[in-house]
Short mmCIF file of C-alpha atoms and ligand atoms in Angstrom, two decimals:
data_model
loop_
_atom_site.label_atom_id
_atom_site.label_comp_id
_atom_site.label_asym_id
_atom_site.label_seq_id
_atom_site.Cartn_x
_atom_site.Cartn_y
_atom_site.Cartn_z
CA UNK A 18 23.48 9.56 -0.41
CA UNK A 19 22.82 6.23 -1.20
CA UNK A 20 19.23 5.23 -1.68
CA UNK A 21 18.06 1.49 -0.90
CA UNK A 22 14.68 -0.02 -1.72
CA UNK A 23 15.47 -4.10 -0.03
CA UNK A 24 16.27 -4.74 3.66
CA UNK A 25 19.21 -6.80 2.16
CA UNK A 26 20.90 -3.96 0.45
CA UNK A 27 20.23 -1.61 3.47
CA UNK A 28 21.56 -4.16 6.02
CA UNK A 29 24.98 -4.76 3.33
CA UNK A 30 25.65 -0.87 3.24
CA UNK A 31 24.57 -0.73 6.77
CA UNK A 32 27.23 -3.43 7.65
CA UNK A 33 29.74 -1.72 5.42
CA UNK A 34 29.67 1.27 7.25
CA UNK A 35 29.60 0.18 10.35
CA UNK A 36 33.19 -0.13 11.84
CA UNK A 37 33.59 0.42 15.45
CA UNK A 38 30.94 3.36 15.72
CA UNK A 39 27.56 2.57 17.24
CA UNK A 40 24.63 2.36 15.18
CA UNK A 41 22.99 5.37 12.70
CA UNK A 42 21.14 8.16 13.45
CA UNK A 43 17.31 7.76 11.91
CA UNK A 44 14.37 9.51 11.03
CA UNK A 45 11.28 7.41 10.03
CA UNK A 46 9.04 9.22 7.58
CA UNK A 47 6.00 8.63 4.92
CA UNK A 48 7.80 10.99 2.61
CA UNK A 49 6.60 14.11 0.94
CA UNK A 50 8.69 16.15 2.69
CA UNK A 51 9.00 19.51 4.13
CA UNK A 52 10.94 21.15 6.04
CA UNK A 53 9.40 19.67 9.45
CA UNK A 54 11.01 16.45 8.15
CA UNK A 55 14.16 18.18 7.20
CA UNK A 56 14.36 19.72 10.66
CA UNK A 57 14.88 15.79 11.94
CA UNK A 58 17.08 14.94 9.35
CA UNK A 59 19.66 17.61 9.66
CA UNK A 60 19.58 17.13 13.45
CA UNK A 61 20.40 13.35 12.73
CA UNK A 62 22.80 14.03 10.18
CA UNK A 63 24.64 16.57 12.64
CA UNK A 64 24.78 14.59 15.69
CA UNK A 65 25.53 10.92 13.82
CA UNK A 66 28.56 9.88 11.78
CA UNK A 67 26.17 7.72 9.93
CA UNK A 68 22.14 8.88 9.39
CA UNK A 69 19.25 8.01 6.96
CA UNK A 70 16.08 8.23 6.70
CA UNK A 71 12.89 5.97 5.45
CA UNK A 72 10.17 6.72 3.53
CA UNK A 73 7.83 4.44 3.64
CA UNK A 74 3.60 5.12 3.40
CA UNK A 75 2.80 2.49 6.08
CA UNK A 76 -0.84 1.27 5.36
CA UNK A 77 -1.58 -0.32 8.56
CA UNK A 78 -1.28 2.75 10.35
CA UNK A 79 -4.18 4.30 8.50
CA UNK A 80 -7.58 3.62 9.91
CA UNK A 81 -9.79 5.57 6.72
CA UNK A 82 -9.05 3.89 3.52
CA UNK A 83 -9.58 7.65 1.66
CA UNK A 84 -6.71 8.90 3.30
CA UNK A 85 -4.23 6.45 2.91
CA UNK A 86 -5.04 6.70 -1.46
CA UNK A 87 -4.97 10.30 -0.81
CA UNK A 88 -1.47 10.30 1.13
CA UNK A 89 0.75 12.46 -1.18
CA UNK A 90 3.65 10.12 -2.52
CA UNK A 91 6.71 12.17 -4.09
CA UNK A 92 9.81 9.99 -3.94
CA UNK A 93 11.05 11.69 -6.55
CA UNK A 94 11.48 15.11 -5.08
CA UNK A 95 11.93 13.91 -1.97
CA UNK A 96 15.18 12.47 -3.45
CA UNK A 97 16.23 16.07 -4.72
CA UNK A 98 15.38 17.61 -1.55
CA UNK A 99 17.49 15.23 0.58
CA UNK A 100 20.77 15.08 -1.92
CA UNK A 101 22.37 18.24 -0.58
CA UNK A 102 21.36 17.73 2.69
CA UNK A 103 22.92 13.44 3.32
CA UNK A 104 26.15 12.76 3.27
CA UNK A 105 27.69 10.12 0.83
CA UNK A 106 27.13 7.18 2.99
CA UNK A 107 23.82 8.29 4.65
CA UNK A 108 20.88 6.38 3.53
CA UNK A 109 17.40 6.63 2.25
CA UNK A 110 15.10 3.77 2.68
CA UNK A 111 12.46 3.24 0.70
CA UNK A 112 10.51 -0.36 0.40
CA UNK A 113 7.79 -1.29 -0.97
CA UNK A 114 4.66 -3.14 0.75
CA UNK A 115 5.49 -6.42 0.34
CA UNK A 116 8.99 -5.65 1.75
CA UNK A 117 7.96 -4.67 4.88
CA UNK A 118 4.74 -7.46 5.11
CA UNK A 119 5.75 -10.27 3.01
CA UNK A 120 2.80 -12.24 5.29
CA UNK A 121 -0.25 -10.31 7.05
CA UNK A 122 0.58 -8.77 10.47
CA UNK A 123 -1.17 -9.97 14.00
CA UNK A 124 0.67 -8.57 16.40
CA UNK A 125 -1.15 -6.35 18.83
CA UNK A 126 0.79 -4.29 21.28
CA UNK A 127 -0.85 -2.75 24.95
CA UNK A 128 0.11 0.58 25.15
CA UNK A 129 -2.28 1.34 28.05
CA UNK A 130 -3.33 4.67 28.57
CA UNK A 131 -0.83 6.10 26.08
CA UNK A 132 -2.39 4.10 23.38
CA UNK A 133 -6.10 4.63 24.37
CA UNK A 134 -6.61 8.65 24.89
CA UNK A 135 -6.94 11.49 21.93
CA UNK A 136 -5.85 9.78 18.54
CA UNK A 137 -6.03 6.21 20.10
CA UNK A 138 -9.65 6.84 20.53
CA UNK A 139 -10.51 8.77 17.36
CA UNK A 140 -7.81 6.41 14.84
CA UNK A 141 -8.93 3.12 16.23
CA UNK A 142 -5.55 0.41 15.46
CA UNK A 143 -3.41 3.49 14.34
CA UNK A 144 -0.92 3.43 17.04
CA UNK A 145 -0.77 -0.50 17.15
CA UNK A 146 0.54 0.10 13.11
CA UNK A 147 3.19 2.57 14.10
CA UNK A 148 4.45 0.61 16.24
CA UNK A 149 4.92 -2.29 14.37
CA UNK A 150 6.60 -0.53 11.18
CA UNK A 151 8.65 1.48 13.99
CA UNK A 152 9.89 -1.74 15.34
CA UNK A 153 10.63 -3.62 11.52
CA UNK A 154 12.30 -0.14 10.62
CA UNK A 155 14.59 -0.15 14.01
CA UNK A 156 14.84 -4.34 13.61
CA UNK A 157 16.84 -3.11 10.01
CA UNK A 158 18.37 -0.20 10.69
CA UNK A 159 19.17 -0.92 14.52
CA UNK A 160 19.85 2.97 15.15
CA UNK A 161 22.18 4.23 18.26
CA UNK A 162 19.44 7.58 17.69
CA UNK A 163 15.94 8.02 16.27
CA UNK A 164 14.68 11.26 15.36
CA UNK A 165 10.83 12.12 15.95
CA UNK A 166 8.57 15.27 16.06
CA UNK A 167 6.70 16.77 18.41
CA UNK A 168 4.50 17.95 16.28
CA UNK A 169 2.77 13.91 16.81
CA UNK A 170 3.33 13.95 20.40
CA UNK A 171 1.31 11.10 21.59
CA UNK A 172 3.26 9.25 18.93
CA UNK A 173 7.05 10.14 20.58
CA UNK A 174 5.26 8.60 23.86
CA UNK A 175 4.23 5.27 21.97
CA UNK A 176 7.88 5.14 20.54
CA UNK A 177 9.10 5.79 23.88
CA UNK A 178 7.26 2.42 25.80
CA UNK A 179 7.68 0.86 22.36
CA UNK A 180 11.42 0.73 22.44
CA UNK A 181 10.85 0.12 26.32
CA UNK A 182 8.66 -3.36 25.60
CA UNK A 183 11.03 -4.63 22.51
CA UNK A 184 14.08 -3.74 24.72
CA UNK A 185 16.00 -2.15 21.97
CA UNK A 186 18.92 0.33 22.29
CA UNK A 187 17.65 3.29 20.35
CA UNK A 188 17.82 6.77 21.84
CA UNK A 189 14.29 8.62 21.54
CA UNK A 190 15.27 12.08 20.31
CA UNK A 191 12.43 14.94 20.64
CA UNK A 192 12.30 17.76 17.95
CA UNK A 193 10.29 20.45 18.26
CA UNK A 194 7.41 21.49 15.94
CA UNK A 195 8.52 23.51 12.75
CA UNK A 196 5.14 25.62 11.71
CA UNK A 197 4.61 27.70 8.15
CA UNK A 198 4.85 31.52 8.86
CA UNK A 199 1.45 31.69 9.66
CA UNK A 200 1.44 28.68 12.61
CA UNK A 201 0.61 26.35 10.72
CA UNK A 202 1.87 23.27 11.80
CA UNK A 203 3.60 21.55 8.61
CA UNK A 204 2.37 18.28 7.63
CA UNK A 205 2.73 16.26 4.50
CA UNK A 206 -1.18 16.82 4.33
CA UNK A 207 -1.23 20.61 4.58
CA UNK A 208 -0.98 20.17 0.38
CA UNK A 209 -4.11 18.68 0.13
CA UNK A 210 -6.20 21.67 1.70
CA UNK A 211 -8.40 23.62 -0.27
CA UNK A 212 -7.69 27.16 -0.55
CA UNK A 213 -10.23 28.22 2.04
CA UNK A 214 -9.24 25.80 4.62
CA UNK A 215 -5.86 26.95 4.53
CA UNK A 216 -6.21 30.12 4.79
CA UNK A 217 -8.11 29.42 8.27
CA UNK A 218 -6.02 26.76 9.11
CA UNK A 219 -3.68 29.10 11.32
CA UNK A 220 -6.84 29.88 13.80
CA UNK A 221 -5.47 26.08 15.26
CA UNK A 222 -1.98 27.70 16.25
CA UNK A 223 -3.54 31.24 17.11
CA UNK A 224 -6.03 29.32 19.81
CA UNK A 225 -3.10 27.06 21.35
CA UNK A 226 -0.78 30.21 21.70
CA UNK A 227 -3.51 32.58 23.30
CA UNK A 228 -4.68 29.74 25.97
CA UNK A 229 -0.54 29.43 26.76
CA UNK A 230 -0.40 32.63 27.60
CA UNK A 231 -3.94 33.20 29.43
CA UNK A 232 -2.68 30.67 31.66
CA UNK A 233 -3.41 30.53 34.56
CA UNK A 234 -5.64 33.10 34.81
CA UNK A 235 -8.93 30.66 33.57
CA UNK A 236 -10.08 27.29 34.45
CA UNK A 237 -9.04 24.46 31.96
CA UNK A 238 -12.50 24.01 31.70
CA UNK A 239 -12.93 27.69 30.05
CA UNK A 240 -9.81 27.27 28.14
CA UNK A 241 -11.07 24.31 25.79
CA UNK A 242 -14.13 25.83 25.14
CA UNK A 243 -12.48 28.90 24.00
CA UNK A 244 -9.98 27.00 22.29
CA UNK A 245 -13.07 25.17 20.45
CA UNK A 246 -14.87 28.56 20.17
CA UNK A 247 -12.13 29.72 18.57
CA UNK A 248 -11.53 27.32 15.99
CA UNK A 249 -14.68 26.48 14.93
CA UNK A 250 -16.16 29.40 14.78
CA UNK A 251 -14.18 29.67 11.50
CA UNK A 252 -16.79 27.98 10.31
CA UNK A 253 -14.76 25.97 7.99
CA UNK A 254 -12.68 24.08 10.65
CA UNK A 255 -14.33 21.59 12.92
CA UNK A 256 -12.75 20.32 16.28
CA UNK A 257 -12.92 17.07 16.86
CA UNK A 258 -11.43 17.17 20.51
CA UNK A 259 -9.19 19.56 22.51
CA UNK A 260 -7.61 18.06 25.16
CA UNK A 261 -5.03 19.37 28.20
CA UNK A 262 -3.26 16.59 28.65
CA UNK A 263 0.03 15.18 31.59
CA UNK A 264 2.61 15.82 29.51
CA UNK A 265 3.98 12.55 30.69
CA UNK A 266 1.20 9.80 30.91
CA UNK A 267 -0.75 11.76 28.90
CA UNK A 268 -3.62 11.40 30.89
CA UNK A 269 -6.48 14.42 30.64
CA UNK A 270 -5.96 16.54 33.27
CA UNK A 271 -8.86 19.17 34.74
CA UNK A 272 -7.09 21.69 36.74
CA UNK A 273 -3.50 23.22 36.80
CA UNK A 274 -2.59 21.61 39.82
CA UNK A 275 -2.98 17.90 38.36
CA UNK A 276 0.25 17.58 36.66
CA UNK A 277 3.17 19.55 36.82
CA UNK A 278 3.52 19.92 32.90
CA UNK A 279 0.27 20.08 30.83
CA UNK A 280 0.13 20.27 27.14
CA UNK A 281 -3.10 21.04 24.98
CA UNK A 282 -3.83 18.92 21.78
CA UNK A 283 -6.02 19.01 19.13
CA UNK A 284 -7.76 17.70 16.01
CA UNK A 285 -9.47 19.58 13.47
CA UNK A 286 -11.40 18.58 10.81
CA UNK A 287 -10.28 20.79 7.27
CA UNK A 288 -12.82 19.91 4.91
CA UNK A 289 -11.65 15.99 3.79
CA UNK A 290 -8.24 17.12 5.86
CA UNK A 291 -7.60 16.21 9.70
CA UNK A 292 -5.06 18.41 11.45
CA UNK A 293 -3.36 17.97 15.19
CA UNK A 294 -1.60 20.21 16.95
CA UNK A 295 0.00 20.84 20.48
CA UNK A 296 1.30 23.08 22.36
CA UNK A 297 2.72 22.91 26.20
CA UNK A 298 0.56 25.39 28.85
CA UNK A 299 2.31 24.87 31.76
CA UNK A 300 5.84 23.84 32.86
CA UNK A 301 8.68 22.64 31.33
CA UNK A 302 8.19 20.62 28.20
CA UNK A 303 10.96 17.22 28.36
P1 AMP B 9 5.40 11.56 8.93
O1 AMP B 9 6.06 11.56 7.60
O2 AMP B 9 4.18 12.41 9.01
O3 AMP B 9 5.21 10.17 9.48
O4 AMP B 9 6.43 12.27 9.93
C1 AMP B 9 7.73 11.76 10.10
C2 AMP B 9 8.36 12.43 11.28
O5 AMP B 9 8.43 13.84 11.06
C3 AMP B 9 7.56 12.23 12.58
O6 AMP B 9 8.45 12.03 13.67
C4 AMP B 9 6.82 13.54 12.71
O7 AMP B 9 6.49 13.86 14.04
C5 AMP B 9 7.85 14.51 12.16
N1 AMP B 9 7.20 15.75 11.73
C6 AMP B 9 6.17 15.87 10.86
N2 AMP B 9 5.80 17.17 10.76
C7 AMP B 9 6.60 17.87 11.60
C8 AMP B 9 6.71 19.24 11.95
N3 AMP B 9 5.90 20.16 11.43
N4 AMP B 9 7.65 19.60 12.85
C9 AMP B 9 8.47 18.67 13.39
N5 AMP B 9 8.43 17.36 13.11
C10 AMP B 9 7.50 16.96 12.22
#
């Protein structure tokens, strides 16, 4: 693997490599990895002559100035964990700050509703700086596929009208949600749990399974509040919204018949930790 910290040495090897096949396969990431990450990465690697990855803690999607210090940063081993898993040429990118913003960043993209329900309410700006690191990252790297998780669902959407408003050529490629043993959902920021959060972390996965298969026997209406019930009456997690959602517009729906495929999402509150999750409820997930 070949590991590249300036867009002019990525855009040389990129250039290099190129020859007559289309563009790489990519997988943006803030590092610390685990095996949710990995997941994307070995999909990319398989399906793409030419993959990489960046790693790249993007401040201007963070909306509380605590997390973003707190945001585990392990180039390091994310550099062993990768080796056996890219190929010679495949890349890792990883710039620093004033790479990516040499001046400060205005842009403001309308995502409509996509941009305005569940995290766009609760992470004020946070979608707006996805966006714009997603588009610098595919501006450099110009992939034929890009690799993203389900696991931040509302996020694959964004990507999705993203690449749809900058007209560029990327394929959106959906990969499901890898979870610990328990249900967990992994995340980067699962490591900075306490011990007592973790341990009733997997009450989040255990409340989304149980409503997917009570369905349709209760309203939506009961669901969530059994869902919330459920999670909070941990009494160490806090939700801070559960939410059955169009799978496609992502628009709240309030009884089965609204959309054909409904997801539920949530956020939780772990002690200084915020978790989401989803999970689809009904019909056929894209
Ligand atoms: P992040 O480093 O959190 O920005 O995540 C980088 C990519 O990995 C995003 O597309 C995430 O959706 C994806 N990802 C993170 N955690 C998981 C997981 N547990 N399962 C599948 N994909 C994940």
């Amino acid at each position: 693997m070949k590991v590249f910290t300036t867009i002019k040495e990525i855009r040389l090897h990129l250039a290099s490599c190129k020859g007559d096949s289309p563009g790489p396969g990519f997988v943006p990431t803030m590092g610390a990895l685990h095996e949710g990450h990995l997941s994307l990465v070995k999909k990319a690697v398989q399906e793409n002559a030419l993959a990489g990855l960046s790693i790249f803690v993007n401040p201007i999607q963070f909306n509380n100035p605590s997390d973003l210090d707190n945001y585990p940063r392990t180039l390091e081993s994310d550099l062993r964990i990768l080796n056996p898993v890219l190929r010679e040429n495949d890349f890792v990118f990883a710039p620093s700050v004033r790479e990516m913003y040499p001046e400060p960043v205005t842009r403001e993209y309308q995502f409509g509703n996509l941009g305005k329900v569940m995290e766009g309410r609760f992470r004020p700006g946070h979608f707006n700086g996805v966006a714009i690191v997603v588009n610098r990252l595919f501006r450099i790297v110009e992939p034929a596929r890009a690799y993203f998780g389900e696991k931040d669902f509302q996020q694959l959407a964004i990507i999705r009208r993203l690449v749809e408003i900058e007209n560029m050529a990327a394929e959106i490629v959906p990969c499901p949600i890898i979870r610990e043993p328990d249900g967990l959902a992994m995340s980067s920021r699962n490591v900075r749990m306490k011990a007592e959060h973790r341990k009733a972390a997997p009450a989040i996965y255990r409340s989304l399974y149980e409503a997917s298969q009570t369905v349709p026997e209760l309203t939506i209406l009961r669901l969530k509040e059994q869902i919330q019930s459920r999670i909070d009456s941990t009494g160490l997690l806090v939700t801070e919204y559960v939410e059955f959602a169009d799978e496609t517009t992502l628009l709240p729906v309030t009884a089965w018949s609204d959309a054909s495929a409904i997801r539920c999402f949530v956020a939780v509150q772990a002690g200084d930790v915020r978790l989401i999750d989803n999970m689809p409820v009904q019909g056929k997930s894209r």
